mmCIF file of C-alpha atoms and ligand atoms in Angstrom:
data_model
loop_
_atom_site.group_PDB
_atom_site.id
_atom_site.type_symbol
_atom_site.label_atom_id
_atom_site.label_comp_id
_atom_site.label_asym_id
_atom_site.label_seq_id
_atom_site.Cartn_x
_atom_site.Cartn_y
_atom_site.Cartn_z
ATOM 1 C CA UNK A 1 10.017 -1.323 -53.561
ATOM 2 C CA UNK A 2 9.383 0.715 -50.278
ATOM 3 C CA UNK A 3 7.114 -2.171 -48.946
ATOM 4 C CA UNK A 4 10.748 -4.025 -48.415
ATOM 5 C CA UNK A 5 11.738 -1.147 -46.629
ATOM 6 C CA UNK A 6 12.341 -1.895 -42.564
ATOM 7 C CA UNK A 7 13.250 1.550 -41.853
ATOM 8 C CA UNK A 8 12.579 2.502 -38.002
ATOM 9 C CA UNK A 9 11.992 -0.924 -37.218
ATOM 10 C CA UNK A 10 13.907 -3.046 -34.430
ATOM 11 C CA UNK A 11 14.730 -6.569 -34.764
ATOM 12 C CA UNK A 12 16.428 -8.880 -32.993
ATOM 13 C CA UNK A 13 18.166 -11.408 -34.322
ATOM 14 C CA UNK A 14 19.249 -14.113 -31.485
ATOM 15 C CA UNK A 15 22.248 -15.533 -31.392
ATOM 16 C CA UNK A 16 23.498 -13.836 -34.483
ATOM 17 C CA UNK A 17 26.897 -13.966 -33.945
ATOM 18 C CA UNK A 18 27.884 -15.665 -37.839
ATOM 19 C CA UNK A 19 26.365 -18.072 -40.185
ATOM 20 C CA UNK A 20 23.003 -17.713 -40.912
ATOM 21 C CA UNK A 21 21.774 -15.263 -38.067
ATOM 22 C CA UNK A 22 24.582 -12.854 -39.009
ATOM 23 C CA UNK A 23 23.489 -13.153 -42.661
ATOM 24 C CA UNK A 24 19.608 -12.134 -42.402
ATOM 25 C CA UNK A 25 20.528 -9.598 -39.270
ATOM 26 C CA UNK A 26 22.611 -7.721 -42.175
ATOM 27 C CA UNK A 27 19.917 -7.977 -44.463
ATOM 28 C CA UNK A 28 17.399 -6.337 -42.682
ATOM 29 C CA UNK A 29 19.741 -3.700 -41.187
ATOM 30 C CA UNK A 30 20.628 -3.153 -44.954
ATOM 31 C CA UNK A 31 16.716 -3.047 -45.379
ATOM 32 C CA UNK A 32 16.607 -0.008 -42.920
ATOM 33 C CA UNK A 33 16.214 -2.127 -39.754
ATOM 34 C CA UNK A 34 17.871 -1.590 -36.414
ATOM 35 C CA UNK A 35 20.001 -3.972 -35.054
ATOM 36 C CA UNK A 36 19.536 -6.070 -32.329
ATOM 37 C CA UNK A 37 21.457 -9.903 -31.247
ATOM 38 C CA UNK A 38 22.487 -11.513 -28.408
ATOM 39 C CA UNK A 39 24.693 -14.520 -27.581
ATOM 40 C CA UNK A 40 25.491 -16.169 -24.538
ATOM 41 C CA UNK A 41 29.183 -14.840 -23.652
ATOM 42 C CA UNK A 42 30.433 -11.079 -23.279
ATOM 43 C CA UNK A 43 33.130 -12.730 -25.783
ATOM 44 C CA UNK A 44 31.085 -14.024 -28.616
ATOM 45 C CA UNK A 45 28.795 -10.756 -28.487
ATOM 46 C CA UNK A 46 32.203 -8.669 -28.804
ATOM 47 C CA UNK A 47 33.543 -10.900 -32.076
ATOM 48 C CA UNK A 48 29.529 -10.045 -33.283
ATOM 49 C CA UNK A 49 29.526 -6.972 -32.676
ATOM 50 C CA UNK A 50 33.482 -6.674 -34.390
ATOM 51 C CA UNK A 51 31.884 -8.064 -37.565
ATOM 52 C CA UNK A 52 29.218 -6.012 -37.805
ATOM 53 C CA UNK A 53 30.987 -2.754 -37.819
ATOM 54 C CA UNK A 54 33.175 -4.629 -40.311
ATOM 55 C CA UNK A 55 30.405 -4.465 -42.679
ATOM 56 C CA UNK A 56 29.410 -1.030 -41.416
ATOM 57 C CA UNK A 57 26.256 -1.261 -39.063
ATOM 58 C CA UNK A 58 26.071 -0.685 -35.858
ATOM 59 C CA UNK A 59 24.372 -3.009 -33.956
ATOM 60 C CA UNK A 60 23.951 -3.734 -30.343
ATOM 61 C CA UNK A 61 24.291 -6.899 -28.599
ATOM 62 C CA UNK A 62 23.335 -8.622 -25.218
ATOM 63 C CA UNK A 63 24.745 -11.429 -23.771
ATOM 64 C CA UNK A 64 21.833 -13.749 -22.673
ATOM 65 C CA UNK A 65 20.833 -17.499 -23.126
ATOM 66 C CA UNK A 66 17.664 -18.212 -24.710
ATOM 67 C CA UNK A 67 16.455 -20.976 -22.467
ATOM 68 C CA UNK A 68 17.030 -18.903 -19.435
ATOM 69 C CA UNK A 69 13.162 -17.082 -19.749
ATOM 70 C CA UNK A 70 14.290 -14.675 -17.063
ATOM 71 C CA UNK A 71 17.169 -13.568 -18.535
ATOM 72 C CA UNK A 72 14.901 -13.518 -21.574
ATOM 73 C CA UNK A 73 12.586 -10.937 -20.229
ATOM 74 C CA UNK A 74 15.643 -8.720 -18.741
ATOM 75 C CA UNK A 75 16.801 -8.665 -22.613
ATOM 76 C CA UNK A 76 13.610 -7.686 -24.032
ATOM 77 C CA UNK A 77 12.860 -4.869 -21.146
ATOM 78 C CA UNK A 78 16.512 -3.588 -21.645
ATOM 79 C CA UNK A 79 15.958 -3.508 -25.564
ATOM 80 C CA UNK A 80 12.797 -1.622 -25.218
ATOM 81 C CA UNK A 81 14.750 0.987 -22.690
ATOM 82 C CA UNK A 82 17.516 1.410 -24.694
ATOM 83 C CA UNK A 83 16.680 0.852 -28.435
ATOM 84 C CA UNK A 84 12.970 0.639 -29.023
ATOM 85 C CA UNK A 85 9.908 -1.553 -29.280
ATOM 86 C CA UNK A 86 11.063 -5.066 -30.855
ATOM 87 C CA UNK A 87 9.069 -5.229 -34.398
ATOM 88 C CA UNK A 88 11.316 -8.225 -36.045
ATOM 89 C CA UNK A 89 12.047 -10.935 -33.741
ATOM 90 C CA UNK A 90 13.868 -13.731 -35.380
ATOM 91 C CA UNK A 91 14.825 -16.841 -33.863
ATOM 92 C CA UNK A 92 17.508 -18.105 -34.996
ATOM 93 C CA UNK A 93 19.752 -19.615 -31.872
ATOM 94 C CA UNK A 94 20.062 -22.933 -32.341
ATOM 95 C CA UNK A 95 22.113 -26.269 -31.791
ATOM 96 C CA UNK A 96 22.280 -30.016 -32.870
ATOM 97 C CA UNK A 97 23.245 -33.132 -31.494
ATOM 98 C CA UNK A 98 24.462 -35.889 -34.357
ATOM 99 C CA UNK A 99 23.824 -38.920 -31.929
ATOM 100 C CA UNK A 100 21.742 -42.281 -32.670
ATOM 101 C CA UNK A 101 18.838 -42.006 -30.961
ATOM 102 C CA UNK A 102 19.271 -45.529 -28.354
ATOM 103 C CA UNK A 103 22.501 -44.089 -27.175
ATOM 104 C CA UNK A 104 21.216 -40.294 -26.754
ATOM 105 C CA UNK A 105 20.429 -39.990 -23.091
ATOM 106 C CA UNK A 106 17.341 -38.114 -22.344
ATOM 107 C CA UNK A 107 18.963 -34.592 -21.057
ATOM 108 C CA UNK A 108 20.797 -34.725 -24.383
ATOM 109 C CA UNK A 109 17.781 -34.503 -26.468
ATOM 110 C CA UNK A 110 15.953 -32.165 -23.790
ATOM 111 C CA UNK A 111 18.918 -29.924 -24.304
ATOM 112 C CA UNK A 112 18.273 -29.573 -28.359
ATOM 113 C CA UNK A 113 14.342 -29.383 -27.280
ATOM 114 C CA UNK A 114 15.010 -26.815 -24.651
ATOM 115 C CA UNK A 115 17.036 -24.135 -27.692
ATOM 116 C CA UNK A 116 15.659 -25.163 -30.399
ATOM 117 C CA UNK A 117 11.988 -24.951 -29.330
ATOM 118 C CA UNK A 118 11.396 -24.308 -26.096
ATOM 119 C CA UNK A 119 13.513 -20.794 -26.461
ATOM 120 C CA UNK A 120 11.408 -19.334 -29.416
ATOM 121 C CA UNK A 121 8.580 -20.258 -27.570
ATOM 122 C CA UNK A 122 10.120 -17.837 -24.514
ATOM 123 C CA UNK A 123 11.096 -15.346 -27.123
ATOM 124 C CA UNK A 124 7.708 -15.351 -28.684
ATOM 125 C CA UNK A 125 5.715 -14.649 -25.590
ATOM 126 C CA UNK A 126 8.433 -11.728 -24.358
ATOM 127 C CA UNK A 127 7.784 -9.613 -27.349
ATOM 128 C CA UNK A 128 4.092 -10.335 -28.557
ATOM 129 C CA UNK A 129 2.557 -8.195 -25.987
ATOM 130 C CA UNK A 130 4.653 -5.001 -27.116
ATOM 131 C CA UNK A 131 3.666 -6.083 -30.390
ATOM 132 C CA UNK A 132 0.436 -6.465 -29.825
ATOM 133 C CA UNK A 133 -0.102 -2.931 -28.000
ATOM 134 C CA UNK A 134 2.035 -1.429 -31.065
ATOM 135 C CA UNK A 135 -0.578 -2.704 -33.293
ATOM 136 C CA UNK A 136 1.463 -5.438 -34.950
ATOM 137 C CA UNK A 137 4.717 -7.224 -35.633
ATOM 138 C CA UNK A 138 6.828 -10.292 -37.141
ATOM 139 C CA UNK A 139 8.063 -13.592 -35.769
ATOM 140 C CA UNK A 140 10.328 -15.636 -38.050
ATOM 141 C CA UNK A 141 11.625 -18.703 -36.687
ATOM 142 C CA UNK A 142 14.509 -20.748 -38.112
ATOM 143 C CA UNK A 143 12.892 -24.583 -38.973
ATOM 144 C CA UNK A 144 14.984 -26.528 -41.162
ATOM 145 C CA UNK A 145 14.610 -29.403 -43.529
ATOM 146 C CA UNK A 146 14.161 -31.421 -40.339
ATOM 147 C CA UNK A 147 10.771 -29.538 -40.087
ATOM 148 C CA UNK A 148 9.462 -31.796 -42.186
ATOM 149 C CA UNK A 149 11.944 -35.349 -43.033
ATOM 150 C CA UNK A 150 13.830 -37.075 -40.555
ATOM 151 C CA UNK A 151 17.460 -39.011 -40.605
ATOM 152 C CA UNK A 152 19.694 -40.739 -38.741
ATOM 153 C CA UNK A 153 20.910 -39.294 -35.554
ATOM 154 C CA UNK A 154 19.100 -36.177 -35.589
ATOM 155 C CA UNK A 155 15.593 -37.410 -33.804
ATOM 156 C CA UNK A 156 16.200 -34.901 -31.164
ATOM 157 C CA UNK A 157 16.809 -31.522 -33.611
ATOM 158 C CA UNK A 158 14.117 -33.130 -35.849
ATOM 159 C CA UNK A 159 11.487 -33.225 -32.999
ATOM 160 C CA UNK A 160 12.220 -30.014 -31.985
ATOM 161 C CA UNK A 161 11.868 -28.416 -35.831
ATOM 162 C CA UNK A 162 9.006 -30.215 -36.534
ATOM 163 C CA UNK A 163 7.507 -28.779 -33.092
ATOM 164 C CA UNK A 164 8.665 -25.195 -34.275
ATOM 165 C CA UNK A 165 7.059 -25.476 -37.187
ATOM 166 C CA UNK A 166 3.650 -25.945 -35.504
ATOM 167 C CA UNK A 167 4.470 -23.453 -33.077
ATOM 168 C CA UNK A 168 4.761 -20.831 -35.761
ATOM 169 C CA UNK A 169 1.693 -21.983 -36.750
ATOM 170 C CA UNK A 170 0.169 -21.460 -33.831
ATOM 171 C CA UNK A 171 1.212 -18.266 -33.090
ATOM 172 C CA UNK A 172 0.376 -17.176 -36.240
ATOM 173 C CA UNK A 173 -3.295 -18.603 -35.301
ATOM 174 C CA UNK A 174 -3.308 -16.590 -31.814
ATOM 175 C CA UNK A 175 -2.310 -13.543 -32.713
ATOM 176 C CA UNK A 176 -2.625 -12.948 -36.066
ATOM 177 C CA UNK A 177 -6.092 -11.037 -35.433
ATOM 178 C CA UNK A 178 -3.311 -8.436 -33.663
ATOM 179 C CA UNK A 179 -1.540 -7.437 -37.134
ATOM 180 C CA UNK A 180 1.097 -10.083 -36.385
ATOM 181 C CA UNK A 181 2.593 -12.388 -38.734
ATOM 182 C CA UNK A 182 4.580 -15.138 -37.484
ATOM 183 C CA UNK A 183 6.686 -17.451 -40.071
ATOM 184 C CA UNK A 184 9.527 -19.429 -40.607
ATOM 185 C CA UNK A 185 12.404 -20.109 -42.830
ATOM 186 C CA UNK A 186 13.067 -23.642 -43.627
ATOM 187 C CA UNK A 187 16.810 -23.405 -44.610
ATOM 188 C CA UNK A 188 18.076 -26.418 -47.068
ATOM 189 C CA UNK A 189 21.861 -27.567 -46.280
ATOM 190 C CA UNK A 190 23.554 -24.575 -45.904
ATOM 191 C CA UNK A 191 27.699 -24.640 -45.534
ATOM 192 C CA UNK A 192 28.030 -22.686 -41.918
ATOM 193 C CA UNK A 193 30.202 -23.920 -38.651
ATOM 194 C CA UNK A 194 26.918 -25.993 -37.986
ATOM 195 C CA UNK A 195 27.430 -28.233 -40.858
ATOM 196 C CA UNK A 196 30.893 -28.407 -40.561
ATOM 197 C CA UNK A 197 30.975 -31.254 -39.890
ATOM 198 C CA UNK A 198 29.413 -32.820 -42.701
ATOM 199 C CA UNK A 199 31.848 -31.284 -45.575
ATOM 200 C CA UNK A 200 35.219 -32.082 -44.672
ATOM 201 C CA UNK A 201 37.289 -33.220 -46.551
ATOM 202 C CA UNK A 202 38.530 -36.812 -46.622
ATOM 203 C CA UNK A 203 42.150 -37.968 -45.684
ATOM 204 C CA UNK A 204 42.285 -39.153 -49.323
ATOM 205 C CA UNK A 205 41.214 -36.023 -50.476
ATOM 206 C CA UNK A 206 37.780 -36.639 -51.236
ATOM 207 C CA UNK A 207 34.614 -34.898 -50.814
ATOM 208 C CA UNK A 208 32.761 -36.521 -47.746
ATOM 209 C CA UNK A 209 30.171 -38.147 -48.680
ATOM 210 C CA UNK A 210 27.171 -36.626 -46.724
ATOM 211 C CA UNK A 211 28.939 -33.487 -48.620
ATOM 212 C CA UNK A 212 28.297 -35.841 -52.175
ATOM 213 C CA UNK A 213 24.962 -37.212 -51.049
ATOM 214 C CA UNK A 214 23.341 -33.046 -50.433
ATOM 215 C CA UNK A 215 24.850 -32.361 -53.263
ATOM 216 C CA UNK A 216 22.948 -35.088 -55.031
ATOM 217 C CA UNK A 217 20.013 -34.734 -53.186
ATOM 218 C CA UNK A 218 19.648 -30.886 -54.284
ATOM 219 C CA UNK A 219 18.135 -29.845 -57.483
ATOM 220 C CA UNK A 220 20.550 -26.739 -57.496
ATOM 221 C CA UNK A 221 23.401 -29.082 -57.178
ATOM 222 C CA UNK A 222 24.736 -27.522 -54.228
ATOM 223 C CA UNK A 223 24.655 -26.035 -50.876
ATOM 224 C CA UNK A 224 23.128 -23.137 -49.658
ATOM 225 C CA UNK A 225 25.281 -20.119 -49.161
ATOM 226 C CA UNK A 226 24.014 -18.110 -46.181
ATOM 227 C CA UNK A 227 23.102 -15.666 -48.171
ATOM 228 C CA UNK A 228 20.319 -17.413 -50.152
ATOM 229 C CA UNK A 229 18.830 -16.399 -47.181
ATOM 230 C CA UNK A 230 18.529 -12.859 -46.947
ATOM 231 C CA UNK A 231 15.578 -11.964 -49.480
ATOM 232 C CA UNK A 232 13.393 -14.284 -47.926
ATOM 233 C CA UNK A 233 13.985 -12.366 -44.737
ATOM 234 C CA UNK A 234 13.701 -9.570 -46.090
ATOM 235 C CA UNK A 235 10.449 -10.455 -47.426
ATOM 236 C CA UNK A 236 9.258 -12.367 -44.317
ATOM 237 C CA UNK A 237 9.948 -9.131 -41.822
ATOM 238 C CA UNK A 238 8.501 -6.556 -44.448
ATOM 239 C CA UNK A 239 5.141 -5.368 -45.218
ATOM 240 C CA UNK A 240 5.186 -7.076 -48.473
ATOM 241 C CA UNK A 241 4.448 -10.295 -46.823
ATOM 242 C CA UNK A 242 1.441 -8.999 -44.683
ATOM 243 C CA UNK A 243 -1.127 -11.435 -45.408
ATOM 244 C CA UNK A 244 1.322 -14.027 -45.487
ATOM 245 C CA UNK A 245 1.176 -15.787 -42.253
ATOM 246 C CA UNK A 246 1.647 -19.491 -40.289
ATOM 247 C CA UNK A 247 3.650 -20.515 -43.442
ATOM 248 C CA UNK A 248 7.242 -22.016 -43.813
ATOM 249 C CA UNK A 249 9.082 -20.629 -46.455
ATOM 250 C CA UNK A 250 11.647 -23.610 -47.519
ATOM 251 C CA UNK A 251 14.790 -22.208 -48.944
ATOM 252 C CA UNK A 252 16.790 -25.751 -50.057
ATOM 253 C CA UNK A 253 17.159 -25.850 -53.457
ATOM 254 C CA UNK A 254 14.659 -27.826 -54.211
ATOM 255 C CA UNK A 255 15.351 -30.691 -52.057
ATOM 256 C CA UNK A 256 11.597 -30.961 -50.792
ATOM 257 C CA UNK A 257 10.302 -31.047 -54.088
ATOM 258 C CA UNK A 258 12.784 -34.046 -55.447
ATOM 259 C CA UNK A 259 12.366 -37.268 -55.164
ATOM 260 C CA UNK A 260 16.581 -38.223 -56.338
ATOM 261 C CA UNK A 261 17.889 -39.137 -58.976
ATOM 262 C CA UNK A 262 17.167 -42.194 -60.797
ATOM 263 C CA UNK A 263 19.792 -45.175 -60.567
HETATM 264 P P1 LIG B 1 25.494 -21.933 -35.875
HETATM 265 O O1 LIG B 1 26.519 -21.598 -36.900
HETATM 266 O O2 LIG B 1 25.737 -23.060 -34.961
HETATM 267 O O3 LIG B 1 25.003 -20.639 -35.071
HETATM 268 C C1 LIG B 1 24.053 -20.693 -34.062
HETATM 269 C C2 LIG B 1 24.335 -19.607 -33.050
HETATM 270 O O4 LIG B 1 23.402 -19.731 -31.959
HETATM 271 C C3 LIG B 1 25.734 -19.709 -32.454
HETATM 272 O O5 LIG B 1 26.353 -18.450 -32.473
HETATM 273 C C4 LIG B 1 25.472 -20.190 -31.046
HETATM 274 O O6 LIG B 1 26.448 -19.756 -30.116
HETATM 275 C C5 LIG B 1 24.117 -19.546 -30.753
HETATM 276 N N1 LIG B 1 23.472 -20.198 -29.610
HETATM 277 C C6 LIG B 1 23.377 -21.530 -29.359
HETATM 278 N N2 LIG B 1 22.729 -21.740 -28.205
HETATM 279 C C7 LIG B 1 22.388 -20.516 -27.716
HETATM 280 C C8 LIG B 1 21.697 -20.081 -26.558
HETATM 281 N N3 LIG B 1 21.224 -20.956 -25.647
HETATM 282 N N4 LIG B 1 21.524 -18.749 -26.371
HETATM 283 C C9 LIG B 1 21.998 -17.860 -27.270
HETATM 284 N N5 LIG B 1 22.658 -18.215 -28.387
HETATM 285 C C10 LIG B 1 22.853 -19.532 -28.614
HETATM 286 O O7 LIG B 1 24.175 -22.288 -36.658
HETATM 287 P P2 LIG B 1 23.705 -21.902 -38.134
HETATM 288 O O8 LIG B 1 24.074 -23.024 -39.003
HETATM 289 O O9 LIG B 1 24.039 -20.494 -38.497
HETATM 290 O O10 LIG B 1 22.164 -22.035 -37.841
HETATM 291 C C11 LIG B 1 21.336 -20.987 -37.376
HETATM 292 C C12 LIG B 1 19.920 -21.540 -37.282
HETATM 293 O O11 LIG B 1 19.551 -22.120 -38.541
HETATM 294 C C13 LIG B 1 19.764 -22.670 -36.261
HETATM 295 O O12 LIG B 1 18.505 -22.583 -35.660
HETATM 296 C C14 LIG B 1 19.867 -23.925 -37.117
HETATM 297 O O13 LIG B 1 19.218 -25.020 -36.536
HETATM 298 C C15 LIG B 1 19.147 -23.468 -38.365
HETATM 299 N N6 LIG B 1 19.457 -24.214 -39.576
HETATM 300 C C16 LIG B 1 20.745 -24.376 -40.026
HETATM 301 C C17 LIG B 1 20.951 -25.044 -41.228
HETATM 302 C C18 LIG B 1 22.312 -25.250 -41.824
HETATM 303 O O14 LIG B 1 22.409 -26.003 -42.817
HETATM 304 N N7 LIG B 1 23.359 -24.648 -41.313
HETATM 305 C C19 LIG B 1 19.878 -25.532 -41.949
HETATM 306 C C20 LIG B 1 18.600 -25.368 -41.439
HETATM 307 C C21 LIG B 1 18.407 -24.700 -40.259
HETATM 308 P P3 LIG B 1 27.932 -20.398 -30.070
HETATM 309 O O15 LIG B 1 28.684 -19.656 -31.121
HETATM 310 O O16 LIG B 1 28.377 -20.119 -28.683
HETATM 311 O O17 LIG B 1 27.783 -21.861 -30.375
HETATM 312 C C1 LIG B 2 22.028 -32.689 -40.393
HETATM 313 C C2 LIG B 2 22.082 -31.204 -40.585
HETATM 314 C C3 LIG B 2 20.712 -30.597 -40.745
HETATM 315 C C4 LIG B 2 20.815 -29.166 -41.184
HETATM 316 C C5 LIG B 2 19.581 -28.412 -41.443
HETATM 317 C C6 LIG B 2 18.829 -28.937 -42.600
HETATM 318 O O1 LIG B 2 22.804 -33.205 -39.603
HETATM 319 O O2 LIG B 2 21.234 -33.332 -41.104
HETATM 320 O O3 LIG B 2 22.817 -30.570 -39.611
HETATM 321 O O4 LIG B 2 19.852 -30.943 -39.775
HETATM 322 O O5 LIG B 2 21.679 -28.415 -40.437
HETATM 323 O O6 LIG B 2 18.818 -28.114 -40.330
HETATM 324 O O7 LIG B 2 17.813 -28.083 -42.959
#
């Protein structure tokens, strides 16, 4: 199994504070990895860096936004000083906006664009020429089901998921000649702060009924736990997935693959 291995690598995870960053940033430290996140207050780095040592790995964080590309490039210069070369960079900072789309005003939807795509686009191109003088590296970037379907009041996360998805591929097309492999994960419904939202509980008690509607929707009958998540990291920032490259790995239960069930 040593191709899993990550030992002596560095990733960085951004803004894995909980939920599903925290999740595959303790996965590959588990795999041998050294850890790296950021966030974009001292105080949300501090509660990351509390549950990390709760689990027993000792990670470093930075505070730093991931649209801000010079604050980017401080990051990345001050990882390389102080922990290493970044081999793993996953991005995984991200935010949504549940509006319908005629009453979302246009800096709305340029602020999903601006994390959700434009940031692993500045992430990308502050690590891939370390990588590239290293003699290779991975790039996993967080899509989601909205990679590839769309939905009510989600046209601005969907645009921007569906354009990370073709970024991946492109970098995977640019620099993939370099020993690079850049691919994403294409989480299903999975039950973090993010979705939130969509599972409370009725004041009669009830399941809500986006919360009944995944759960229909989802071969496995359920939502994703964030760790469903953490082999195909594993695999995706390994050696074992070498040749593997531009693709979306889709991690949903099945959801892509079913139609729903009959009436
Ligand atoms: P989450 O619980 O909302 O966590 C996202 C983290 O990113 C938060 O800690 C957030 O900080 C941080 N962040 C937001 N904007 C940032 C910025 N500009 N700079 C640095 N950090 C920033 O989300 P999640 O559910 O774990 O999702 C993680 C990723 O998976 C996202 O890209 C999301 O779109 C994607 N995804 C989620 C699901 C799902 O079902 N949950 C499914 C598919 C894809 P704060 O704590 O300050 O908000
Ligand atoms: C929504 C959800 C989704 C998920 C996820 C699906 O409102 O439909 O928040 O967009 O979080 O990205 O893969």
């Amino acid at each position: 199994m040593d191709m899993f291995r990550l030992d002596g690598k560095v990733a960085l995870v951004t803004g894995a504070v909980y939920g599903i960053g925290f999740e595959i940033a303790k996965a590959l430290a588990t795999a041998g990895a050294t850890l790296v996140f950021n966030n974009l207050s001292q105080e949300s780095v501090d509660k990351g860096l509390e549950n990390y040592k709760k689990v027993g790995i000792d990670a470093k964080g930075y505070v730093c936004d991931v649209t801000d590309e010079e604050a980017v490039q401080k990051m990345v210069q001050q990882i390389k000083e102080e922990v290493g070369v970044i081999d793993i960079l996953v991005n995984n900072a991200g935010i949504i906006k549940r509006i319908p789309m005629v009453e979302m005003s246009a800096s709305d939807f340029r602020q999903v664009v601006d994390v959700d795509l434009n940031a692993p686009f500045i992430l990308a191109k502050a690590v891939l020429p370390d990588m590239i003088t290293k003699g290779g590296g991975k790039i996993i970037n967080i899509c989601s089901m909205m990679s590839e379907l769309g939905r009510e009041t989600v046209s601005a996360y969907a645009a921007a998921k569906g354009g990370l998805k073709m970024l991946t591929r492109n970098i995977a097309s640019e620099y993939g000649q370099y020993n690079i492999q850049c691919n994403g994960i294409g989480p299903g419904y999975i039950a973090t702060p993010q979705t939130a939202p969509l599972r409370e509980e009725q004041e009669n008690g009830e399941r809500h009924p986006f919360d009944q509607f995944i759960v229909g929707r989802t071969p496995a009958a359920r939502w994703g736990e964030t760790t469903d998540l953490a082999g195909p990291a594993v695999f995706l920032a390994s050696s074992a997935s070498d040749f593997v490259n531009g693709h979306v790995l889709y991690v949903d239960g099945g959801i892509l693959a079913y139609i729903g069930k009959q009436p």
